[in-house]
Structures are given as C-alpha cells and as structure tokens.
PDB file of N, CA and C in Angstrom:
ATOM      1  N   GLN A  27      11.269  -5.214 -12.419  1.00 76.00           N
ATOM      2  CA  GLN A  27      12.492  -4.437 -12.263  1.00 76.00           C
ATOM      3  C   GLN A  27      12.192  -3.220 -11.406  1.00 76.00           C
ATOM      4  N   LEU A  28      12.963  -3.039 -10.361  1.00 80.00           N
ATOM      5  CA  LEU A  28      12.841  -1.865  -9.501  1.00 80.00           C
ATOM      6  C   LEU A  28      13.951  -0.874  -9.824  1.00 80.00           C
ATOM      7  N   TYR A  29      13.689   0.383  -9.522  1.00 81.00           N
ATOM      8  CA  TYR A  29      14.661   1.450  -9.738  1.00 81.00           C
ATOM      9  C   TYR A  29      14.815   2.234  -8.445  1.00 81.00           C
ATOM     10  N   ALA A  30      15.938   2.901  -8.275  1.00 83.00           N
ATOM     11  CA  ALA A  30      16.207   3.670  -7.063  1.00 83.00           C
ATOM     12  C   ALA A  30      16.392   5.151  -7.402  1.00 83.00           C
ATOM     13  N   THR A  31      15.506   5.698  -8.213  1.00 83.00           N
ATOM     14  CA  THR A  31      15.621   7.078  -8.678  1.00 83.00           C
ATOM     15  C   THR A  31      15.633   8.069  -7.519  1.00 83.00           C
ATOM     16  N   SER A  32      14.682   7.964  -6.604  1.00 81.00           N
ATOM     17  CA  SER A  32      14.622   8.886  -5.458  1.00 81.00           C
ATOM     18  C   SER A  32      15.874   8.773  -4.611  1.00 81.00           C
ATOM     19  N   GLN A  33      16.304   7.567  -4.374  1.00 82.00           N
ATOM     20  CA  GLN A  33      17.490   7.354  -3.560  1.00 82.00           C
ATOM     21  C   GLN A  33      18.727   7.960  -4.220  1.00 82.00           C
ATOM     22  N   GLU A  34      18.834   7.807  -5.539  1.00 82.00           N
ATOM     23  CA  GLU A  34      19.973   8.377  -6.253  1.00 82.00           C
ATOM     24  C   GLU A  34      19.963   9.899  -6.168  1.00 82.00           C
ATOM     25  N   ARG A  35      18.799  10.493  -6.274  1.00 82.00           N
ATOM     26  CA  ARG A  35      18.696  11.956  -6.242  1.00 82.00           C
ATOM     27  C   ARG A  35      18.883  12.531  -4.843  1.00 82.00           C
ATOM     28  N   LEU A  36      18.380  11.829  -3.821  1.00 82.00           N
ATOM     29  CA  LEU A  36      18.372  12.384  -2.460  1.00 82.00           C
ATOM     30  C   LEU A  36      19.452  11.801  -1.551  1.00 82.00           C
ATOM     31  N   GLY A  37      20.148  10.794  -1.995  1.00 81.00           N
ATOM     32  CA  GLY A  37      21.256  10.234  -1.241  1.00 81.00           C
ATOM     33  C   GLY A  37      20.883   9.105  -0.305  1.00 81.00           C
ATOM     34  N   VAL A  38      21.779   8.115  -0.216  1.00 82.00           N
ATOM     35  CA  VAL A  38      21.601   6.963   0.671  1.00 82.00           C
ATOM     36  C   VAL A  38      22.878   6.780   1.483  1.00 82.00           C
ATOM     37  N   ASP A  39      22.719   6.720   2.796  1.00 81.00           N
ATOM     38  CA  ASP A  39      23.835   6.353   3.660  1.00 81.00           C
ATOM     39  C   ASP A  39      24.026   4.857   3.472  1.00 81.00           C
ATOM     40  N   GLY A  40      25.166   4.439   2.975  1.00 75.00           N
ATOM     41  CA  GLY A  40      25.371   3.048   2.583  1.00 75.00           C
ATOM     42  C   GLY A  40      25.699   2.081   3.691  1.00 75.00           C
ATOM     43  N   SER A  41      25.908   2.550   4.910  1.00 72.00           N
ATOM     44  CA  SER A  41      26.254   1.656   6.000  1.00 72.00           C
ATOM     45  C   SER A  41      25.061   0.778   6.357  1.00 72.00           C
ATOM     46  N   VAL A  42      25.254  -0.525   6.433  1.00 65.00           N
ATOM     47  CA  VAL A  42      24.171  -1.430   6.829  1.00 65.00           C
ATOM     48  C   VAL A  42      24.563  -2.215   8.082  1.00 65.00           C
ATOM     49  N   GLU A  43      25.330  -1.559   8.950  1.00 66.00           N
ATOM     50  CA  GLU A  43      25.728  -2.190  10.209  1.00 66.00           C
ATOM     51  C   GLU A  43      24.492  -2.527  11.032  1.00 66.00           C
ATOM     52  N   ASP A  44      24.567  -3.598  11.795  1.00 63.00           N
ATOM     53  CA  ASP A  44      23.475  -3.961  12.695  1.00 63.00           C
ATOM     54  C   ASP A  44      23.636  -3.199  14.002  1.00 63.00           C
ATOM     55  N   VAL A  45      23.149  -1.967  14.015  1.00 63.00           N
ATOM     56  CA  VAL A  45      23.210  -1.134  15.202  1.00 63.00           C
ATOM     57  C   VAL A  45      21.811  -0.615  15.503  1.00 63.00           C
ATOM     58  N   GLU A  46      21.555  -0.299  16.768  1.00 64.00           N
ATOM     59  CA  GLU A  46      20.238   0.218  17.148  1.00 64.00           C
ATOM     60  C   GLU A  46      20.007   1.625  16.646  1.00 64.00           C
ATOM     61  N   TYR A  47      21.058   2.446  16.662  1.00 67.00           N
ATOM     62  CA  TYR A  47      20.896   3.849  16.309  1.00 67.00           C
ATOM     63  C   TYR A  47      22.146   4.329  15.598  1.00 67.00           C
ATOM     64  N   ARG A  48      21.971   5.067  14.533  1.00 69.00           N
ATOM     65  CA  ARG A  48      23.103   5.707  13.885  1.00 69.00           C
ATOM     66  C   ARG A  48      22.653   7.029  13.304  1.00 69.00           C
ATOM     67  N   GLU A  49      23.500   8.004  13.376  1.00 73.00           N
ATOM     68  CA  GLU A  49      23.217   9.328  12.831  1.00 73.00           C
ATOM     69  C   GLU A  49      23.480   9.290  11.327  1.00 73.00           C
ATOM     70  N   ILE A  50      22.542   9.800  10.555  1.00 74.00           N
ATOM     71  CA  ILE A  50      22.684   9.852   9.101  1.00 74.00           C
ATOM     72  C   ILE A  50      22.917  11.302   8.713  1.00 74.00           C
ATOM     73  N   GLU A  51      23.989  11.553   7.988  1.00 76.00           N
ATOM     74  CA  GLU A  51      24.297  12.917   7.570  1.00 76.00           C
ATOM     75  C   GLU A  51      24.367  12.994   6.054  1.00 76.00           C
ATOM     76  N   GLY A  52      23.738  14.027   5.490  1.00 78.00           N
ATOM     77  CA  GLY A  52      23.834  14.282   4.061  1.00 78.00           C
ATOM     78  C   GLY A  52      23.040  13.345   3.175  1.00 78.00           C
ATOM     79  N   SER A  53      22.115  12.583   3.731  1.00 79.00           N
ATOM     80  CA  SER A  53      21.297  11.644   2.957  1.00 79.00           C
ATOM     81  C   SER A  53      19.868  11.663   3.472  1.00 79.00           C
ATOM     82  N   CYS A  54      18.936  11.351   2.602  1.00 80.00           N
ATOM     83  CA  CYS A  54      17.530  11.235   3.004  1.00 80.00           C
ATOM     84  C   CYS A  54      17.136   9.798   3.287  1.00 80.00           C
ATOM     85  N   PHE A  55      17.971   8.850   2.915  1.00 83.00           N
ATOM     86  CA  PHE A  55      17.681   7.438   3.113  1.00 83.00           C
ATOM     87  C   PHE A  55      18.872   6.758   3.784  1.00 83.00           C
ATOM     88  N   ALA A  56      18.583   5.694   4.508  1.00 83.00           N
ATOM     89  CA  ALA A  56      19.615   4.863   5.116  1.00 83.00           C
ATOM     90  C   ALA A  56      19.439   3.444   4.600  1.00 83.00           C
ATOM     91  N   ALA A  57      20.496   2.888   4.021  1.00 84.00           N
ATOM     92  CA  ALA A  57      20.437   1.506   3.543  1.00 84.00           C
ATOM     93  C   ALA A  57      20.064   0.600   4.707  1.00 84.00           C
ATOM     94  N   ALA A  58      19.264  -0.416   4.435  1.00 84.00           N
ATOM     95  CA  ALA A  58      18.797  -1.312   5.499  1.00 84.00           C
ATOM     96  C   ALA A  58      18.588  -2.716   4.943  1.00 84.00           C
ATOM     97  N   LYS A  59      18.716  -3.703   5.814  1.00 84.00           N
ATOM     98  CA  LYS A  59      18.476  -5.094   5.429  1.00 84.00           C
ATOM     99  C   LYS A  59      17.083  -5.493   5.916  1.00 84.00           C
ATOM    100  N   PRO A  60      16.225  -5.979   5.022  1.00 87.00           N
ATOM    101  CA  PRO A  60      14.918  -6.462   5.488  1.00 87.00           C
ATOM    102  C   PRO A  60      15.086  -7.678   6.399  1.00 87.00           C
ATOM    103  N   VAL A  61      14.246  -7.757   7.421  1.00 86.00           N
ATOM    104  CA  VAL A  61      14.240  -8.912   8.319  1.00 86.00           C
ATOM    105  C   VAL A  61      13.299  -9.947   7.712  1.00 86.00           C
ATOM    106  N   PRO A  62      13.762 -11.175   7.491  1.00 88.00           N
ATOM    107  CA  PRO A  62      12.908 -12.193   6.874  1.00 88.00           C
ATOM    108  C   PRO A  62      11.625 -12.447   7.671  1.00 88.00           C
ATOM    109  N   ILE A  63      10.547 -12.688   6.953  1.00 89.00           N
ATOM    110  CA  ILE A  63       9.243 -12.980   7.552  1.00 89.00           C
ATOM    111  C   ILE A  63       8.852 -14.401   7.165  1.00 89.00           C
ATOM    112  N   LEU A  64       8.481 -15.191   8.157  1.00 92.00           N
ATOM    113  CA  LEU A  64       8.094 -16.576   7.927  1.00 92.00           C
ATOM    114  C   LEU A  64       6.695 -16.640   7.324  1.00 92.00           C
ATOM    115  N   ASP A  65       6.547 -17.295   6.192  1.00 89.00           N
ATOM    116  CA  ASP A  65       5.267 -17.535   5.538  1.00 89.00           C
ATOM    117  C   ASP A  65       4.423 -16.262   5.345  1.00 89.00           C
ATOM    118  N   PRO A  66       4.929 -15.274   4.595  1.00 88.00           N
ATOM    119  CA  PRO A  66       4.175 -14.030   4.392  1.00 88.00           C
ATOM    120  C   PRO A  66       2.929 -14.244   3.541  1.00 88.00           C
ATOM    121  N   ASN A  67       1.908 -13.452   3.827  1.00 84.00           N
ATOM    122  CA  ASN A  67       0.663 -13.502   3.056  1.00 84.00           C
ATOM    123  C   ASN A  67       0.210 -12.086   2.752  1.00 84.00           C
ATOM    124  N   ILE A  68      -0.343 -11.881   1.582  1.00 82.00           N
ATOM    125  CA  ILE A  68      -0.934 -10.590   1.244  1.00 82.00           C
ATOM    126  C   ILE A  68      -2.372 -10.633   1.721  1.00 82.00           C
ATOM    127  N   VAL A  69      -2.766  -9.655   2.545  1.00 85.00           N
ATOM    128  CA  VAL A  69      -4.109  -9.658   3.112  1.00 85.00           C
ATOM    129  C   VAL A  69      -5.031  -8.636   2.460  1.00 85.00           C
ATOM    130  N   SER A  70      -4.467  -7.679   1.749  1.00 85.00           N
ATOM    131  CA  SER A  70      -5.278  -6.664   1.092  1.00 85.00           C
ATOM    132  C   SER A  70      -4.571  -6.234  -0.183  1.00 85.00           C
ATOM    133  N   VAL A  71      -5.336  -6.069  -1.241  1.00 84.00           N
ATOM    134  CA  VAL A  71      -4.751  -5.751  -2.547  1.00 84.00           C
ATOM    135  C   VAL A  71      -5.537  -4.649  -3.226  1.00 84.00           C
ATOM    136  N   SER A  72      -4.833  -3.717  -3.826  1.00 87.00           N
ATOM    137  CA  SER A  72      -5.460  -2.712  -4.680  1.00 87.00           C
ATOM    138  C   SER A  72      -5.403  -3.234  -6.108  1.00 87.00           C
ATOM    139  N   GLN A  73      -6.534  -3.662  -6.607  1.00 84.00           N
ATOM    140  CA  GLN A  73      -6.575  -4.215  -7.962  1.00 84.00           C
ATOM    141  C   GLN A  73      -6.168  -3.167  -8.997  1.00 84.00           C
ATOM    142  N   SER A  74      -6.545  -1.904  -8.763  1.00 86.00           N
ATOM    143  CA  SER A  74      -6.187  -0.860  -9.732  1.00 86.00           C
ATOM    144  C   SER A  74      -4.672  -0.616  -9.734  1.00 86.00           C
ATOM    145  N   ALA A  75      -4.032  -0.707  -8.574  1.00 80.00           N
ATOM    146  CA  ALA A  75      -2.570  -0.545  -8.514  1.00 80.00           C
ATOM    147  C   ALA A  75      -1.884  -1.711  -9.221  1.00 80.00           C
ATOM    148  N   LEU A  76      -2.377  -2.922  -8.994  1.00 76.00           N
ATOM    149  CA  LEU A  76      -1.804  -4.081  -9.687  1.00 76.00           C
ATOM    150  C   LEU A  76      -1.952  -3.951 -11.196  1.00 76.00           C
ATOM    151  N   ALA A  77      -3.106  -3.457 -11.642  1.00 77.00           N
ATOM    152  CA  ALA A  77      -3.337  -3.280 -13.079  1.00 77.00           C
ATOM    153  C   ALA A  77      -2.332  -2.281 -13.666  1.00 77.00           C
ATOM    154  N   LEU A  78      -2.039  -1.199 -12.930  1.00 73.00           N
ATOM    155  CA  LEU A  78      -1.051  -0.221 -13.407  1.00 73.00           C
ATOM    156  C   LEU A  78       0.324  -0.850 -13.582  1.00 73.00           C
ATOM    157  N   LEU A  79       0.625  -1.830 -12.738  1.00 70.00           N
ATOM    158  CA  LEU A  79       1.927  -2.487 -12.767  1.00 70.00           C
ATOM    159  C   LEU A  79       1.957  -3.687 -13.702  1.00 70.00           C
ATOM    160  N   GLY A  80       0.810  -4.036 -14.260  1.00 71.00           N
ATOM    161  CA  GLY A  80       0.745  -5.206 -15.119  1.00 71.00           C
ATOM    162  C   GLY A  80       0.932  -6.482 -14.326  1.00 71.00           C
ATOM    163  N   ALA A  81       0.506  -6.483 -13.070  1.00 72.00           N
ATOM    164  CA  ALA A  81       0.681  -7.630 -12.183  1.00 72.00           C
ATOM    165  C   ALA A  81      -0.663  -8.269 -11.873  1.00 72.00           C
ATOM    166  N   SER A  82      -0.616  -9.416 -11.207  1.00 72.00           N
ATOM    167  CA  SER A  82      -1.814 -10.167 -10.873  1.00 72.00           C
ATOM    168  C   SER A  82      -1.686 -10.753  -9.478  1.00 72.00           C
ATOM    169  N   THR A  83      -2.820 -10.952  -8.809  1.00 69.00           N
ATOM    170  CA  THR A  83      -2.795 -11.610  -7.498  1.00 69.00           C
ATOM    171  C   THR A  83      -2.409 -13.080  -7.639  1.00 69.00           C
ATOM    172  N   GLN A  84      -2.383 -13.581  -8.851  1.00 70.00           N
ATOM    173  CA  GLN A  84      -1.979 -14.959  -9.092  1.00 70.00           C
ATOM    174  C   GLN A  84      -0.457 -15.123  -8.987  1.00 70.00           C
ATOM    175  N   ASP A  85       0.272 -14.021  -9.031  1.00 69.00           N
ATOM    176  CA  ASP A  85       1.728 -14.061  -8.935  1.00 69.00           C
ATOM    177  C   ASP A  85       2.122 -14.268  -7.475  1.00 69.00           C
ATOM    178  N   GLU A  86       2.400 -15.517  -7.100  1.00 70.00           N
ATOM    179  CA  GLU A  86       2.676 -15.857  -5.701  1.00 70.00           C
ATOM    180  C   GLU A  86       3.954 -15.222  -5.171  1.00 70.00           C
ATOM    181  N   ILE A  87       4.860 -14.830  -6.050  1.00 78.00           N
ATOM    182  CA  ILE A  87       6.128 -14.251  -5.612  1.00 78.00           C
ATOM    183  C   ILE A  87       5.935 -12.883  -4.961  1.00 78.00           C
ATOM    184  N   TRP A  88       4.806 -12.204  -5.200  1.00 79.00           N
ATOM    185  CA  TRP A  88       4.593 -10.859  -4.665  1.00 79.00           C
ATOM    186  C   TRP A  88       4.704 -10.798  -3.152  1.00 79.00           C
ATOM    187  N   ALA A  89       4.136 -11.747  -2.434  1.00 83.00           N
ATOM    188  CA  ALA A  89       4.218 -11.729  -0.972  1.00 83.00           C
ATOM    189  C   ALA A  89       5.673 -11.800  -0.518  1.00 83.00           C
ATOM    190  N   GLU A  90       6.445 -12.676  -1.117  1.00 86.00           N
ATOM    191  CA  GLU A  90       7.863 -12.825  -0.765  1.00 86.00           C
ATOM    192  C   GLU A  90       8.648 -11.561  -1.097  1.00 86.00           C
ATOM    193  N   GLN A  91       8.325 -10.926  -2.224  1.00 84.00           N
ATOM    194  CA  GLN A  91       9.060  -9.731  -2.628  1.00 84.00           C
ATOM    195  C   GLN A  91       8.652  -8.503  -1.817  1.00 84.00           C
ATOM    196  N   LEU A  92       7.352  -8.326  -1.595  1.00 80.00           N
ATOM    197  CA  LEU A  92       6.898  -7.136  -0.884  1.00 80.00           C
ATOM    198  C   LEU A  92       7.352  -7.100   0.568  1.00 80.00           C
ATOM    199  N   CYS A  93       7.554  -8.253   1.184  1.00 84.00           N
ATOM    200  CA  CYS A  93       8.024  -8.257   2.572  1.00 84.00           C
ATOM    201  C   CYS A  93       9.549  -8.230   2.645  1.00 84.00           C
ATOM    202  N   GLY A  94      10.216  -8.370   1.522  1.00 85.00           N
ATOM    203  CA  GLY A  94      11.672  -8.299   1.502  1.00 85.00           C
ATOM    204  C   GLY A  94      12.375  -9.632   1.636  1.00 85.00           C
ATOM    205  N   ASN A  95      11.625 -10.737   1.658  1.00 91.00           N
ATOM    206  CA  ASN A  95      12.267 -12.057   1.745  1.00 91.00           C
ATOM    207  C   ASN A  95      13.095 -12.364   0.506  1.00 91.00           C
ATOM    208  N   LYS A  96      12.549 -12.064  -0.658  1.00 90.00           N
ATOM    209  CA  LYS A  96      13.235 -12.263  -1.938  1.00 90.00           C
ATOM    210  C   LYS A  96      13.218 -10.924  -2.659  1.00 90.00           C
ATOM    211  N   LEU A  97      14.358 -10.298  -2.730  1.00 88.00           N
ATOM    212  CA  LEU A  97      14.410  -8.971  -3.334  1.00 88.00           C
ATOM    213  C   LEU A  97      14.337  -9.054  -4.848  1.00 88.00           C
ATOM    214  N   PRO A  98      13.444  -8.253  -5.448  1.00 84.00           N
ATOM    215  CA  PRO A  98      13.349  -8.231  -6.906  1.00 84.00           C
ATOM    216  C   PRO A  98      14.584  -7.571  -7.518  1.00 84.00           C
ATOM    217  N   LYS A  99      14.795  -7.818  -8.795  1.00 87.00           N
ATOM    218  CA  LYS A  99      15.907  -7.213  -9.520  1.00 87.00           C
ATOM    219  C   LYS A  99      15.862  -5.691  -9.359  1.00 87.00           C
ATOM    220  N   GLY A 100      16.994  -5.105  -9.024  1.00 88.00           N
ATOM    221  CA  GLY A 100      17.090  -3.660  -8.880  1.00 88.00           C
ATOM    222  C   GLY A 100      16.713  -3.133  -7.506  1.00 88.00           C
ATOM    223  N   ALA A 101      16.294  -3.999  -6.592  1.00 88.00           N
ATOM    224  CA  ALA A 101      15.873  -3.546  -5.261  1.00 88.00           C
ATOM    225  C   ALA A 101      17.051  -2.929  -4.505  1.00 88.00           C
ATOM    226  N   ALA A 102      16.757  -1.856  -3.789  1.00 88.00           N
ATOM    227  CA  ALA A 102      17.747  -1.174  -2.959  1.00 88.00           C
ATOM    228  C   ALA A 102      17.058  -0.805  -1.639  1.00 88.00           C
ATOM    229  N   PRO A 103      16.895  -1.765  -0.709  1.00 89.00           N
ATOM    230  CA  PRO A 103      16.152  -1.510   0.525  1.00 89.00           C
ATOM    231  C   PRO A 103      16.737  -0.343   1.331  1.00 89.00           C
ATOM    232  N   ALA A 104      15.861   0.587   1.707  1.00 87.00           N
ATOM    233  CA  ALA A 104      16.310   1.757   2.467  1.00 87.00           C
ATOM    234  C   ALA A 104      15.174   2.282   3.340  1.00 87.00           C
ATOM    235  N   ALA A 105      15.558   2.831   4.479  1.00 85.00           N
ATOM    236  CA  ALA A 105      14.611   3.507   5.375  1.00 85.00           C
ATOM    237  C   ALA A 105      14.693   5.000   5.102  1.00 85.00           C
ATOM    238  N   HIS A 106      13.559   5.677   5.187  1.00 83.00           N
ATOM    239  CA  HIS A 106      13.513   7.122   4.969  1.00 83.00           C
ATOM    240  C   HIS A 106      13.868   7.834   6.265  1.00 83.00           C
ATOM    241  N   CYS A 107      14.810   8.754   6.214  1.00 82.00           N
ATOM    242  CA  CYS A 107      15.188   9.554   7.378  1.00 82.00           C
ATOM    243  C   CYS A 107      14.399  10.856   7.339  1.00 82.00           C
ATOM    244  N   TYR A 108      13.963  11.303   8.465  1.00 78.00           N
ATOM    245  CA  TYR A 108      13.218  12.555   8.539  1.00 78.00           C
ATOM    246  C   TYR A 108      13.407  13.145   9.930  1.00 78.00           C
ATOM    247  N   CYS A 109      12.934  14.341  10.117  1.00 78.00           N
ATOM    248  CA  CYS A 109      12.998  14.951  11.443  1.00 78.00           C
ATOM    249  C   CYS A 109      11.704  15.705  11.685  1.00 78.00           C
ATOM    250  N   GLY A 110      11.472  16.068  12.930  1.00 80.00           N
ATOM    251  CA  GLY A 110      10.250  16.786  13.234  1.00 80.00           C
ATOM    252  C   GLY A 110      10.011  16.902  14.722  1.00 80.00           C
ATOM    253  N   TYR A 111       8.809  17.304  15.024  1.00 83.00           N
ATOM    254  CA  TYR A 111       8.416  17.512  16.414  1.00 83.00           C
ATOM    255  C   TYR A 111       7.615  16.330  16.925  1.00 83.00           C
ATOM    256  N   GLN A 112       7.926  15.898  18.127  1.00 81.00           N
ATOM    257  CA  GLN A 112       7.158  14.876  18.827  1.00 81.00           C
ATOM    258  C   GLN A 112       6.863  15.401  20.219  1.00 81.00           C
ATOM    259  N   TYR A 113       5.617  15.353  20.587  1.00 87.00           N
ATOM    260  CA  TYR A 113       5.199  15.766  21.926  1.00 87.00           C
ATOM    261  C   TYR A 113       5.618  17.210  22.222  1.00 87.00           C
ATOM    262  N   GLY A 114       5.567  18.074  21.184  1.00 88.00           N
ATOM    263  CA  GLY A 114       5.843  19.491  21.355  1.00 88.00           C
ATOM    264  C   GLY A 114       7.305  19.879  21.392  1.00 88.00           C
ATOM    265  N   THR A 115       8.198  18.918  21.159  1.00 87.00           N
ATOM    266  CA  THR A 115       9.631  19.193  21.195  1.00 87.00           C
ATOM    267  C   THR A 115      10.275  18.710  19.901  1.00 87.00           C
ATOM    268  N   PHE A 116      11.202  19.501  19.358  1.00 83.00           N
ATOM    269  CA  PHE A 116      11.921  19.064  18.164  1.00 83.00           C
ATOM    270  C   PHE A 116      12.761  17.848  18.523  1.00 83.00           C
ATOM    271  N   SER A 117      12.569  16.770  17.803  1.00 77.00           N
ATOM    272  CA  SER A 117      13.224  15.518  18.173  1.00 77.00           C
ATOM    273  C   SER A 117      14.422  15.167  17.304  1.00 77.00           C
ATOM    274  N   GLY A 118      14.753  16.016  16.363  1.00 74.00           N
ATOM    275  CA  GLY A 118      15.913  15.714  15.521  1.00 74.00           C
ATOM    276  C   GLY A 118      15.612  14.593  14.547  1.00 74.00           C
ATOM    277  N   GLN A 119      16.610  13.796  14.255  1.00 73.00           N
ATOM    278  CA  GLN A 119      16.473  12.743  13.247  1.00 73.00           C
ATOM    279  C   GLN A 119      15.585  11.615  13.738  1.00 73.00           C
ATOM    280  N   LEU A 120      14.652  11.229  12.893  1.00 71.00           N
ATOM    281  CA  LEU A 120      13.758  10.111  13.169  1.00 71.00           C
ATOM    282  C   LEU A 120      13.846   9.127  12.005  1.00 71.00           C
ATOM    283  N   GLY A 121      13.128   8.037  12.101  1.00 68.00           N
ATOM    284  CA  GLY A 121      13.103   7.029  11.046  1.00 68.00           C
ATOM    285  C   GLY A 121      13.719   5.755  11.571  1.00 68.00           C
ATOM    286  N   ASP A 122      12.895   4.814  12.004  1.00 64.00           N
ATOM    287  CA  ASP A 122      13.406   3.614  12.651  1.00 64.00           C
ATOM    288  C   ASP A 122      13.570   2.427  11.712  1.00 64.00           C
ATOM    289  N   GLY A 123      13.217   2.593  10.464  1.00 67.00           N
ATOM    290  CA  GLY A 123      13.372   1.485   9.525  1.00 67.00           C
ATOM    291  C   GLY A 123      12.282   0.442   9.625  1.00 67.00           C
ATOM    292  N   ALA A 124      11.195   0.733  10.363  1.00 72.00           N
ATOM    293  CA  ALA A 124      10.100  -0.228  10.478  1.00 72.00           C
ATOM    294  C   ALA A 124       9.462  -0.480   9.116  1.00 72.00           C
ATOM    295  N   ALA A 125       9.480   0.522   8.258  1.00 77.00           N
ATOM    296  CA  ALA A 125       8.992   0.381   6.885  1.00 77.00           C
ATOM    297  C   ALA A 125      10.154   0.694   5.954  1.00 77.00           C
ATOM    298  N   LEU A 126      10.372  -0.162   4.998  1.00 85.00           N
ATOM    299  CA  LEU A 126      11.479   0.035   4.060  1.00 85.00           C
ATOM    300  C   LEU A 126      10.956   0.256   2.652  1.00 85.00           C
ATOM    301  N   MET A 127      11.634   1.117   1.933  1.00 85.00           N
ATOM    302  CA  MET A 127      11.365   1.301   0.509  1.00 85.00           C
ATOM    303  C   MET A 127      12.283   0.318  -0.216  1.00 85.00           C
ATOM    304  N   LEU A 128      11.697  -0.517  -1.056  1.00 86.00           N
ATOM    305  CA  LEU A 128      12.505  -1.477  -1.803  1.00 86.00           C
ATOM    306  C   LEU A 128      12.983  -0.902  -3.124  1.00 86.00           C
ATOM    307  N   GLY A 129      12.255   0.064  -3.638  1.00 86.00           N
ATOM    308  CA  GLY A 129      12.583   0.689  -4.913  1.00 86.00           C
ATOM    309  C   GLY A 129      11.335   1.262  -5.547  1.00 86.00           C
ATOM    310  N   GLU A 130      11.448   1.706  -6.761  1.00 87.00           N
ATOM    311  CA  GLU A 130      10.332   2.280  -7.482  1.00 87.00           C
ATOM    312  C   GLU A 130      10.039   1.447  -8.726  1.00 87.00           C
ATOM    313  N   LEU A 131       8.778   1.280  -9.005  1.00 81.00           N
ATOM    314  CA  LEU A 131       8.353   0.549 -10.196  1.00 81.00           C
ATOM    315  C   LEU A 131       7.946   1.525 -11.286  1.00 81.00           C
ATOM    316  N   ILE A 132       8.206   1.147 -12.506  1.00 78.00           N
ATOM    317  CA  ILE A 132       7.722   1.902 -13.655  1.00 78.00           C
ATOM    318  C   ILE A 132       6.649   1.047 -14.299  1.00 78.00           C
ATOM    319  N   SER A 133       5.469   1.646 -14.461  1.00 72.00           N
ATOM    320  CA  SER A 133       4.330   0.897 -14.997  1.00 72.00           C
ATOM    321  C   SER A 133       4.552   0.548 -16.472  1.00 72.00           C
ATOM    322  N   THR A 134       3.675  -0.312 -16.978  1.00 70.00           N
ATOM    323  CA  THR A 134       3.759  -0.708 -18.377  1.00 70.00           C
ATOM    324  C   THR A 134       3.543   0.474 -19.326  1.00 70.00           C
ATOM    325  N   SER A 135       2.933   1.570 -18.826  1.00 76.00           N
ATOM    326  CA  SER A 135       2.742   2.766 -19.650  1.00 76.00           C
ATOM    327  C   SER A 135       3.866   3.780 -19.466  1.00 76.00           C
ATOM    328  N   GLY A 136       4.920   3.390 -18.720  1.00 77.00           N
ATOM    329  CA  GLY A 136       6.078   4.243 -18.549  1.00 77.00           C
ATOM    330  C   GLY A 136       5.982   5.237 -17.404  1.00 77.00           C
ATOM    331  N   GLU A 137       4.969   5.095 -16.558  1.00 76.00           N
ATOM    332  CA  GLU A 137       4.827   6.017 -15.428  1.00 76.00           C
ATOM    333  C   GLU A 137       5.476   5.462 -14.175  1.00 76.00           C
TER     334      GLU A 137
END
C-alpha cells in the first residue's frame, strides 16, 4: 500500500495532459502518467531497504511496480517541481518528469 502524504501536504497539479511543457502554480508536484517499459528488470537492490519494507527480491512484481507498469494500491504518480539556477542564471520552474514519485511506503514498524 502506497500513501501520498507529501503530495497531500504540498499540493499536486492534477492535470495529466500530454504536453511538453506546462506551468505549475501553487503545487510542489505535477501529476504524471508513467510511460510503460518493456520487460523491466531490477539491476541493483538494497537488501536493508527491502528488509525495512518487509519485501523480498523473490517478489517478481517489484520490477513492474517500481517502473510504473503496474501501479500498486494507493499509487499517485507525480513529478517534483522545483526551481533554481542553471549555468549561472535563474531558470525558473524545472522538473521534467524523468523520475516520478509513485507514493510513500510505511514500513512494517510503522515508519
């Protein structure tokens, strides 16, 4: 089960139009649709992180879920919006959605 606590607190622009660029106002996240990946594979695993989540590398669904092919219950895919300086000039809003947050997990110990 995933949760969207950060997104709820910081706001999500709900538009998921297929556009190259859109200005996001009043939100830290922009809703986004993951692009399907053909035959995903996990190439590196943190065993200690999996242990915190009560998960195993034997769970084949993880590759499909982590790449966004099959969204887990509670998933709310979103790109993080941010701003800053690039090449010495303030560039305004950035965040291309190359990496998406699917949600937050709560470990078996409640963290």
